[in-house]
PDB file of N, CA and C in Angstrom:
ATOM      1  N   MET A   1      -9.201 -76.056 -30.096  1.00  0.00           N
ATOM      2  CA  MET A   1      -8.435 -77.043 -31.618  1.00  0.00           C
ATOM      3  C   MET A   1      -9.111 -76.349 -32.238  1.00  0.00           C
ATOM      4  N   HIS A   2      -8.328 -76.351 -33.898  1.00  0.00           N
ATOM      5  CA  HIS A   2      -9.244 -76.769 -35.003  1.00  0.00           C
ATOM      6  C   HIS A   2      -7.846 -76.442 -36.500  1.00  0.00           C
ATOM      7  N   GLY A   3      -8.401 -76.883 -37.416  1.00  0.00           N
ATOM      8  CA  GLY A   3      -8.014 -77.754 -37.846  1.00  0.00           C
ATOM      9  C   GLY A   3      -7.922 -78.361 -38.319  1.00  0.00           C
ATOM     10  N   THR A   4      -6.271 -79.696 -39.199  1.00  0.00           N
ATOM     11  CA  THR A   4      -6.489 -81.043 -38.915  1.00  0.00           C
ATOM     12  C   THR A   4      -5.023 -82.095 -37.783  1.00  0.00           C
ATOM     13  N   LYS A   5      -5.309 -82.027 -37.009  1.00  0.00           N
ATOM     14  CA  LYS A   5      -4.473 -82.656 -36.179  1.00  0.00           C
ATOM     15  C   LYS A   5      -4.237 -84.091 -36.329  1.00  0.00           C
ATOM     16  N   ASN A   6      -3.054 -85.115 -35.734  1.00  0.00           N
ATOM     17  CA  ASN A   6      -2.864 -86.288 -35.296  1.00  0.00           C
ATOM     18  C   ASN A   6      -2.564 -85.737 -33.509  1.00  0.00           C
ATOM     19  N   ALA A   7      -3.535 -87.352 -33.139  1.00  0.00           N
ATOM     20  CA  ALA A   7      -3.123 -87.402 -31.431  1.00  0.00           C
ATOM     21  C   ALA A   7      -3.393 -88.975 -31.085  1.00  0.00           C
ATOM     22  N   ILE A   8      -3.385 -88.716 -30.361  1.00  0.00           N
ATOM     23  CA  ILE A   8      -3.277 -90.851 -30.017  1.00  0.00           C
ATOM     24  C   ILE A   8      -4.356 -90.455 -28.080  1.00  0.00           C
ATOM     25  N   LEU A   9      -5.604 -90.838 -28.858  1.00  0.00           N
ATOM     26  CA  LEU A   9      -5.959 -91.493 -27.458  1.00  0.00           C
ATOM     27  C   LEU A   9      -5.992 -92.535 -26.649  1.00  0.00           C
ATOM     28  N   MET A  10      -6.594 -92.807 -25.211  1.00  0.00           N
ATOM     29  CA  MET A  10      -5.876 -93.282 -24.537  1.00  0.00           C
ATOM     30  C   MET A  10      -7.131 -94.036 -23.570  1.00  0.00           C
ATOM     31  N   VAL A  11      -7.600 -94.713 -23.170  1.00  0.00           N
ATOM     32  CA  VAL A  11      -8.578 -95.541 -22.491  1.00  0.00           C
ATOM     33  C   VAL A  11      -9.033 -96.300 -22.055  1.00  0.00           C
ATOM     34  N   ILE A  12      -9.060 -96.263 -20.742  1.00  0.00           N
ATOM     35  CA  ILE A  12      -9.001 -97.914 -19.643  1.00  0.00           C
ATOM     36  C   ILE A  12     -10.840 -97.794 -19.237  1.00  0.00           C
ATOM     37  N   HIS A  13     -11.090 -98.549 -18.861  1.00  0.00           N
ATOM     38  CA  HIS A  13     -11.822 -99.586 -18.693  1.00  0.00           C
ATOM     39  C   HIS A  13     -11.996-101.131 -17.879  1.00  0.00           C
ATOM     40  N   ASP A  14     -13.369-101.457 -16.974  1.00  0.00           N
ATOM     41  CA  ASP A  14     -13.712-102.669 -18.028  1.00  0.00           C
ATOM     42  C   ASP A  14     -13.577-103.186 -18.644  1.00  0.00           C
ATOM     43  N   ASP A  15     -12.958-104.809 -18.697  1.00  0.00           N
ATOM     44  CA  ASP A  15     -13.681-105.410 -19.386  1.00  0.00           C
ATOM     45  C   ASP A  15     -15.178-105.390 -20.200  1.00  0.00           C
ATOM     46  N   GLU A  16     -16.453-105.646 -19.498  1.00  0.00           N
ATOM     47  CA  GLU A  16     -17.487-105.702 -19.727  1.00  0.00           C
ATOM     48  C   GLU A  16     -18.007-104.570 -20.312  1.00  0.00           C
ATOM     49  N   PHE A  17     -16.692-103.177 -20.373  1.00  0.00           N
ATOM     50  CA  PHE A  17     -18.010-101.789 -21.021  1.00  0.00           C
ATOM     51  C   PHE A  17     -17.693-102.032 -22.555  1.00  0.00           C
ATOM     52  N   ASP A  18     -16.829-103.057 -23.412  1.00  0.00           N
ATOM     53  CA  ASP A  18     -16.399-103.308 -24.066  1.00  0.00           C
ATOM     54  C   ASP A  18     -17.608-102.704 -25.886  1.00  0.00           C
ATOM     55  N   ASP A  19     -18.296-103.088 -25.218  1.00  0.00           N
ATOM     56  CA  ASP A  19     -20.116-102.839 -25.947  1.00  0.00           C
ATOM     57  C   ASP A  19     -19.842-100.972 -26.008  1.00  0.00           C
ATOM     58  N   GLN A  20     -19.589-100.448 -24.714  1.00  0.00           N
ATOM     59  CA  GLN A  20     -20.017 -98.978 -25.121  1.00  0.00           C
ATOM     60  C   GLN A  20     -18.829 -98.843 -25.377  1.00  0.00           C
ATOM     61  N   VAL A  21     -17.146 -99.206 -25.884  1.00  0.00           N
ATOM     62  CA  VAL A  21     -15.970 -98.514 -26.501  1.00  0.00           C
ATOM     63  C   VAL A  21     -16.396 -98.737 -28.070  1.00  0.00           C
ATOM     64  N   ALA A  22     -16.901 -99.580 -28.185  1.00  0.00           N
ATOM     65  CA  ALA A  22     -17.207 -99.977 -29.282  1.00  0.00           C
ATOM     66  C   ALA A  22     -18.338 -98.691 -30.568  1.00  0.00           C
ATOM     67  N   GLY A  23     -19.410 -98.614 -29.688  1.00  0.00           N
ATOM     68  CA  GLY A  23     -20.635 -97.810 -29.234  1.00  0.00           C
ATOM     69  C   GLY A  23     -19.726 -95.959 -30.450  1.00  0.00           C
ATOM     70  N   ILE A  24     -19.166 -96.207 -29.313  1.00  0.00           N
ATOM     71  CA  ILE A  24     -18.642 -94.545 -29.353  1.00  0.00           C
ATOM     72  C   ILE A  24     -16.989 -94.440 -30.584  1.00  0.00           C
ATOM     73  N   LYS A  25     -16.174 -95.442 -30.612  1.00  0.00           N
ATOM     74  CA  LYS A  25     -15.632 -96.009 -31.800  1.00  0.00           C
ATOM     75  C   LYS A  25     -15.938 -95.707 -33.349  1.00  0.00           C
ATOM     76  N   HIS A  26     -17.427 -96.850 -32.959  1.00  0.00           N
ATOM     77  CA  HIS A  26     -18.069 -96.636 -34.504  1.00  0.00           C
ATOM     78  C   HIS A  26     -18.301 -95.140 -35.407  1.00  0.00           C
ATOM     79  N   ASP A  27     -18.938 -94.116 -34.379  1.00  0.00           N
ATOM     80  CA  ASP A  27     -19.019 -93.012 -34.604  1.00  0.00           C
ATOM     81  C   ASP A  27     -17.485 -92.739 -35.202  1.00  0.00           C
ATOM     82  N   TYR A  28     -16.952 -92.318 -35.255  1.00  0.00           N
ATOM     83  CA  TYR A  28     -15.144 -91.935 -35.469  1.00  0.00           C
ATOM     84  C   TYR A  28     -14.243 -92.570 -36.225  1.00  0.00           C
ATOM     85  N   GLU A  29     -14.768 -93.421 -37.033  1.00  0.00           N
ATOM     86  CA  GLU A  29     -14.250 -94.586 -37.927  1.00  0.00           C
ATOM     87  C   GLU A  29     -13.786 -93.962 -38.435  1.00  0.00           C
ATOM     88  N   ASP A  30     -14.063 -92.432 -39.004  1.00  0.00           N
ATOM     89  CA  ASP A  30     -12.897 -91.967 -40.006  1.00  0.00           C
ATOM     90  C   ASP A  30     -11.655 -91.056 -39.154  1.00  0.00           C
ATOM     91  N   LEU A  31     -11.066 -90.682 -38.494  1.00  0.00           N
ATOM     92  CA  LEU A  31     -10.308 -90.996 -37.598  1.00  0.00           C
ATOM     93  C   LEU A  31      -9.207 -91.962 -36.890  1.00  0.00           C
ATOM     94  N   ILE A  32      -9.930 -93.193 -36.658  1.00  0.00           N
ATOM     95  CA  ILE A  32      -8.981 -93.645 -36.508  1.00  0.00           C
ATOM     96  C   ILE A  32      -8.160 -94.430 -37.684  1.00  0.00           C
ATOM     97  N   LYS A  33      -6.968 -94.288 -37.465  1.00  0.00           N
ATOM     98  CA  LYS A  33      -5.926 -94.874 -38.268  1.00  0.00           C
ATOM     99  C   LYS A  33      -5.579 -95.975 -37.308  1.00  0.00           C
ATOM    100  N   THR A  34      -5.825 -95.843 -35.914  1.00  0.00           N
ATOM    101  CA  THR A  34      -4.813 -97.590 -35.443  1.00  0.00           C
ATOM    102  C   THR A  34      -5.328 -97.683 -34.214  1.00  0.00           C
ATOM    103  N   HIS A  35      -6.478 -98.717 -34.407  1.00  0.00           N
ATOM    104  CA  HIS A  35      -6.183 -98.587 -32.820  1.00  0.00           C
ATOM    105  C   HIS A  35      -5.866-100.230 -31.496  1.00  0.00           C
ATOM    106  N   LEU A  36      -5.796-100.507 -31.015  1.00  0.00           N
ATOM    107  CA  LEU A  36      -4.895-101.124 -30.337  1.00  0.00           C
ATOM    108  C   LEU A  36      -5.515-101.610 -28.805  1.00  0.00           C
ATOM    109  N   HIS A  37      -5.803-102.776 -28.893  1.00  0.00           N
ATOM    110  CA  HIS A  37      -7.685-103.278 -27.596  1.00  0.00           C
ATOM    111  C   HIS A  37      -5.371-104.296 -26.508  1.00  0.00           C
ATOM    112  N   ASN A  38      -5.441-103.829 -25.554  1.00  0.00           N
ATOM    113  CA  ASN A  38      -4.356-105.014 -25.029  1.00  0.00           C
ATOM    114  C   ASN A  38      -5.490-104.926 -22.922  1.00  0.00           C
ATOM    115  N   LYS A  39      -5.817-105.638 -22.585  1.00  0.00           N
ATOM    116  CA  LYS A  39      -6.342-106.429 -21.122  1.00  0.00           C
ATOM    117  C   LYS A  39      -4.419-105.645 -20.396  1.00  0.00           C
ATOM    118  N   ILE A  40      -5.073-105.312 -19.602  1.00  0.00           N
ATOM    119  CA  ILE A  40      -3.934-105.434 -18.635  1.00  0.00           C
ATOM    120  C   ILE A  40      -3.804-106.023 -17.342  1.00  0.00           C
ATOM    121  N   ASP A  41      -5.279-105.461 -16.128  1.00  0.00           N
ATOM    122  CA  ASP A  41      -4.814-105.836 -14.866  1.00  0.00           C
ATOM    123  C   ASP A  41      -6.053-106.602 -14.347  1.00  0.00           C
ATOM    124  N   GLY A  42      -6.678-107.957 -14.809  1.00  0.00           N
ATOM    125  CA  GLY A  42      -7.052-108.603 -14.720  1.00  0.00           C
ATOM    126  C   GLY A  42      -8.202-108.397 -16.222  1.00  0.00           C
ATOM    127  N   ASP A  43      -9.365-107.771 -15.687  1.00  0.00           N
ATOM    128  CA  ASP A  43     -10.470-107.893 -16.713  1.00  0.00           C
ATOM    129  C   ASP A  43     -10.491-106.334 -16.992  1.00  0.00           C
ATOM    130  N   ARG A  44      -9.721-105.666 -16.641  1.00  0.00           N
ATOM    131  CA  ARG A  44      -9.054-104.255 -17.519  1.00  0.00           C
ATOM    132  C   ARG A  44      -8.834-104.011 -19.006  1.00  0.00           C
ATOM    133  N   CYS A  45      -9.307-103.470 -19.767  1.00  0.00           N
ATOM    134  CA  CYS A  45      -8.522-103.173 -21.211  1.00  0.00           C
ATOM    135  C   CYS A  45      -7.778-101.487 -21.050  1.00  0.00           C
ATOM    136  N   VAL A  46      -6.687-101.805 -21.711  1.00  0.00           N
ATOM    137  CA  VAL A  46      -5.978-101.002 -22.572  1.00  0.00           C
ATOM    138  C   VAL A  46      -6.853-100.447 -24.130  1.00  0.00           C
ATOM    139  N   GLU A  47      -6.963 -98.964 -24.262  1.00  0.00           N
ATOM    140  CA  GLU A  47      -7.709 -98.676 -25.363  1.00  0.00           C
ATOM    141  C   GLU A  47      -6.527 -97.901 -25.958  1.00  0.00           C
ATOM    142  N   LEU A  48      -5.702 -97.732 -27.429  1.00  0.00           N
ATOM    143  CA  LEU A  48      -5.225 -96.844 -27.740  1.00  0.00           C
ATOM    144  C   LEU A  48      -5.391 -96.348 -29.449  1.00  0.00           C
ATOM    145  N   PHE A  49      -6.056 -95.316 -29.298  1.00  0.00           N
ATOM    146  CA  PHE A  49      -6.278 -95.280 -30.592  1.00  0.00           C
ATOM    147  C   PHE A  49      -5.366 -93.532 -32.101  1.00  0.00           C
ATOM    148  N   LEU A  50      -4.483 -93.877 -31.838  1.00  0.00           N
ATOM    149  CA  LEU A  50      -4.185 -93.197 -33.166  1.00  0.00           C
ATOM    150  C   LEU A  50      -5.183 -92.994 -33.698  1.00  0.00           C
ATOM    151  N   LEU A  51      -5.757 -91.015 -33.488  1.00  0.00           N
ATOM    152  CA  LEU A  51      -6.451 -90.495 -34.586  1.00  0.00           C
ATOM    153  C   LEU A  51      -5.476 -89.624 -35.658  1.00  0.00           C
ATOM    154  N   ASP A  52      -6.453 -89.026 -36.532  1.00  0.00           N
ATOM    155  CA  ASP A  52      -6.058 -88.719 -38.036  1.00  0.00           C
ATOM    156  C   ASP A  52      -6.961 -87.600 -38.510  1.00  0.00           C
ATOM    157  N   GLY A  53      -6.686 -86.222 -38.065  1.00  0.00           N
ATOM    158  CA  GLY A  53      -7.928 -85.455 -39.034  1.00  0.00           C
ATOM    159  C   GLY A  53      -8.915 -84.011 -37.916  1.00  0.00           C
ATOM    160  N   ASP A  54     -10.130 -84.048 -38.504  1.00  0.00           N
ATOM    161  CA  ASP A  54     -10.653 -82.474 -37.915  1.00  0.00           C
ATOM    162  C   ASP A  54     -10.215 -82.397 -36.476  1.00  0.00           C
ATOM    163  N   ALA A  55      -9.849 -81.687 -35.845  1.00  0.00           N
ATOM    164  CA  ALA A  55      -9.701 -81.211 -34.545  1.00  0.00           C
ATOM    165  C   ALA A  55     -11.025 -81.586 -33.380  1.00  0.00           C
ATOM    166  N   LYS A  56     -12.438 -80.298 -34.030  1.00  0.00           N
ATOM    167  CA  LYS A  56     -13.500 -80.876 -33.653  1.00  0.00           C
ATOM    168  C   LYS A  56     -13.702 -82.291 -33.743  1.00  0.00           C
ATOM    169  N   ARG A  57     -13.505 -83.240 -34.407  1.00  0.00           N
ATOM    170  CA  ARG A  57     -14.183 -83.836 -33.783  1.00  0.00           C
ATOM    171  C   ARG A  57     -13.623 -84.912 -33.057  1.00  0.00           C
ATOM    172  N   ILE A  58     -12.099 -84.763 -33.153  1.00  0.00           N
ATOM    173  CA  ILE A  58     -11.514 -85.150 -32.318  1.00  0.00           C
ATOM    174  C   ILE A  58     -12.183 -85.179 -30.849  1.00  0.00           C
ATOM    175  N   GLU A  59     -12.491 -84.530 -30.241  1.00  0.00           N
ATOM    176  CA  GLU A  59     -12.920 -83.461 -29.278  1.00  0.00           C
ATOM    177  C   GLU A  59     -13.303 -84.140 -28.789  1.00  0.00           C
ATOM    178  N   MET A  60     -14.745 -83.905 -30.364  1.00  0.00           N
ATOM    179  CA  MET A  60     -16.162 -84.652 -29.536  1.00  0.00           C
ATOM    180  C   MET A  60     -15.942 -86.398 -29.441  1.00  0.00           C
ATOM    181  N   MET A  61     -14.994 -86.812 -30.078  1.00  0.00           N
ATOM    182  CA  MET A  61     -14.588 -88.356 -29.806  1.00  0.00           C
ATOM    183  C   MET A  61     -14.053 -88.928 -28.064  1.00  0.00           C
ATOM    184  N   THR A  62     -12.731 -87.846 -27.761  1.00  0.00           N
ATOM    185  CA  THR A  62     -12.508 -87.906 -26.703  1.00  0.00           C
ATOM    186  C   THR A  62     -13.483 -87.535 -25.615  1.00  0.00           C
ATOM    187  N   LYS A  63     -14.533 -86.290 -25.310  1.00  0.00           N
ATOM    188  CA  LYS A  63     -15.122 -85.626 -24.999  1.00  0.00           C
ATOM    189  C   LYS A  63     -16.893 -87.242 -24.738  1.00  0.00           C
ATOM    190  N   GLY A  64     -16.997 -88.242 -25.557  1.00  0.00           N
ATOM    191  CA  GLY A  64     -17.693 -89.424 -25.344  1.00  0.00           C
ATOM    192  C   GLY A  64     -16.923 -90.072 -24.846  1.00  0.00           C
ATOM    193  N   PHE A  65     -15.992 -90.438 -24.196  1.00  0.00           N
ATOM    194  CA  PHE A  65     -15.609 -91.453 -23.408  1.00  0.00           C
ATOM    195  C   PHE A  65     -15.395 -91.022 -22.577  1.00  0.00           C
ATOM    196  N   LEU A  66     -15.355 -89.397 -22.038  1.00  0.00           N
ATOM    197  CA  LEU A  66     -15.524 -88.484 -20.785  1.00  0.00           C
ATOM    198  C   LEU A  66     -16.294 -88.516 -20.129  1.00  0.00           C
ATOM    199  N   THR A  67     -17.588 -88.363 -20.618  1.00  0.00           N
ATOM    200  CA  THR A  67     -18.875 -88.058 -19.918  1.00  0.00           C
ATOM    201  C   THR A  67     -18.983 -89.892 -19.345  1.00  0.00           C
ATOM    202  N   ASN A  68     -18.251 -90.903 -21.037  1.00  0.00           N
ATOM    203  CA  ASN A  68     -18.756 -92.265 -20.290  1.00  0.00           C
ATOM    204  C   ASN A  68     -18.665 -92.776 -18.789  1.00  0.00           C
ATOM    205  N   LYS A  69     -19.596 -92.471 -17.539  1.00  0.00           N
ATOM    206  CA  LYS A  69     -18.982 -93.163 -16.202  1.00  0.00           C
ATOM    207  C   LYS A  69     -17.955 -93.826 -16.243  1.00  0.00           C
ATOM    208  N   LYS A  70     -18.620 -95.015 -17.250  1.00  0.00           N
ATOM    209  CA  LYS A  70     -17.895 -96.759 -16.827  1.00  0.00           C
ATOM    210  C   LYS A  70     -16.389 -96.772 -17.483  1.00  0.00           C
ATOM    211  N   MET A  71     -16.422 -95.595 -18.202  1.00  0.00           N
ATOM    212  CA  MET A  71     -14.282 -95.451 -18.147  1.00  0.00           C
ATOM    213  C   MET A  71     -13.915 -95.112 -17.085  1.00  0.00           C
ATOM    214  N   ASP A  72     -12.445 -95.882 -16.423  1.00  0.00           N
ATOM    215  CA  ASP A  72     -12.143 -95.350 -15.806  1.00  0.00           C
ATOM    216  C   ASP A  72     -10.899 -93.954 -16.381  1.00  0.00           C
ATOM    217  N   THR A  73     -10.198 -94.071 -17.531  1.00  0.00           N
ATOM    218  CA  THR A  73      -9.078 -93.005 -17.439  1.00  0.00           C
ATOM    219  C   THR A  73      -9.310 -92.613 -18.890  1.00  0.00           C
ATOM    220  N   VAL A  74      -9.580 -91.211 -18.681  1.00  0.00           N
ATOM    221  CA  VAL A  74      -9.417 -90.857 -20.816  1.00  0.00           C
ATOM    222  C   VAL A  74      -7.448 -90.009 -20.993  1.00  0.00           C
ATOM    223  N   LYS A  75      -6.993 -89.898 -21.852  1.00  0.00           N
ATOM    224  CA  LYS A  75      -6.683 -89.219 -21.975  1.00  0.00           C
ATOM    225  C   LYS A  75      -5.967 -89.013 -23.341  1.00  0.00           C
ATOM    226  N   LEU A  76      -5.795 -87.488 -23.808  1.00  0.00           N
ATOM    227  CA  LEU A  76      -5.868 -87.674 -24.986  1.00  0.00           C
ATOM    228  C   LEU A  76      -4.662 -86.872 -25.138  1.00  0.00           C
ATOM    229  N   LEU A  77      -2.906 -87.149 -26.132  1.00  0.00           N
ATOM    230  CA  LEU A  77      -2.180 -86.403 -26.483  1.00  0.00           C
ATOM    231  C   LEU A  77      -2.152 -86.181 -28.091  1.00  0.00           C
ATOM    232  N   ILE A  78      -1.776 -84.662 -28.205  1.00  0.00           N
ATOM    233  CA  ILE A  78      -2.162 -84.071 -29.460  1.00  0.00           C
ATOM    234  C   ILE A  78      -0.651 -83.894 -29.871  1.00  0.00           C
ATOM    235  N   LEU A  79      -0.385 -84.718 -31.301  1.00  0.00           N
ATOM    236  CA  LEU A  79       0.733 -85.037 -31.057  1.00  0.00           C
ATOM    237  C   LEU A  79       0.833 -83.219 -32.821  1.00  0.00           C
TER     238      LEU A  79
END
């Protein structure tokens, strides 16, 4: 990918790993236009990030979640 993109990034994880999500999120505040956090089943959470910015940085943010073994699901949708 290259250029400026809009995207939705979905991350599902156990509630106990909120701090790890926050750490990655902090590094990419410039991309995040909207962030939704919701509990789904019991102790699991879903995070939705609406992103706007440099495609390479969107890839880097996504990779940050993908390489974190504490995340259950990571999906990126380029709009």
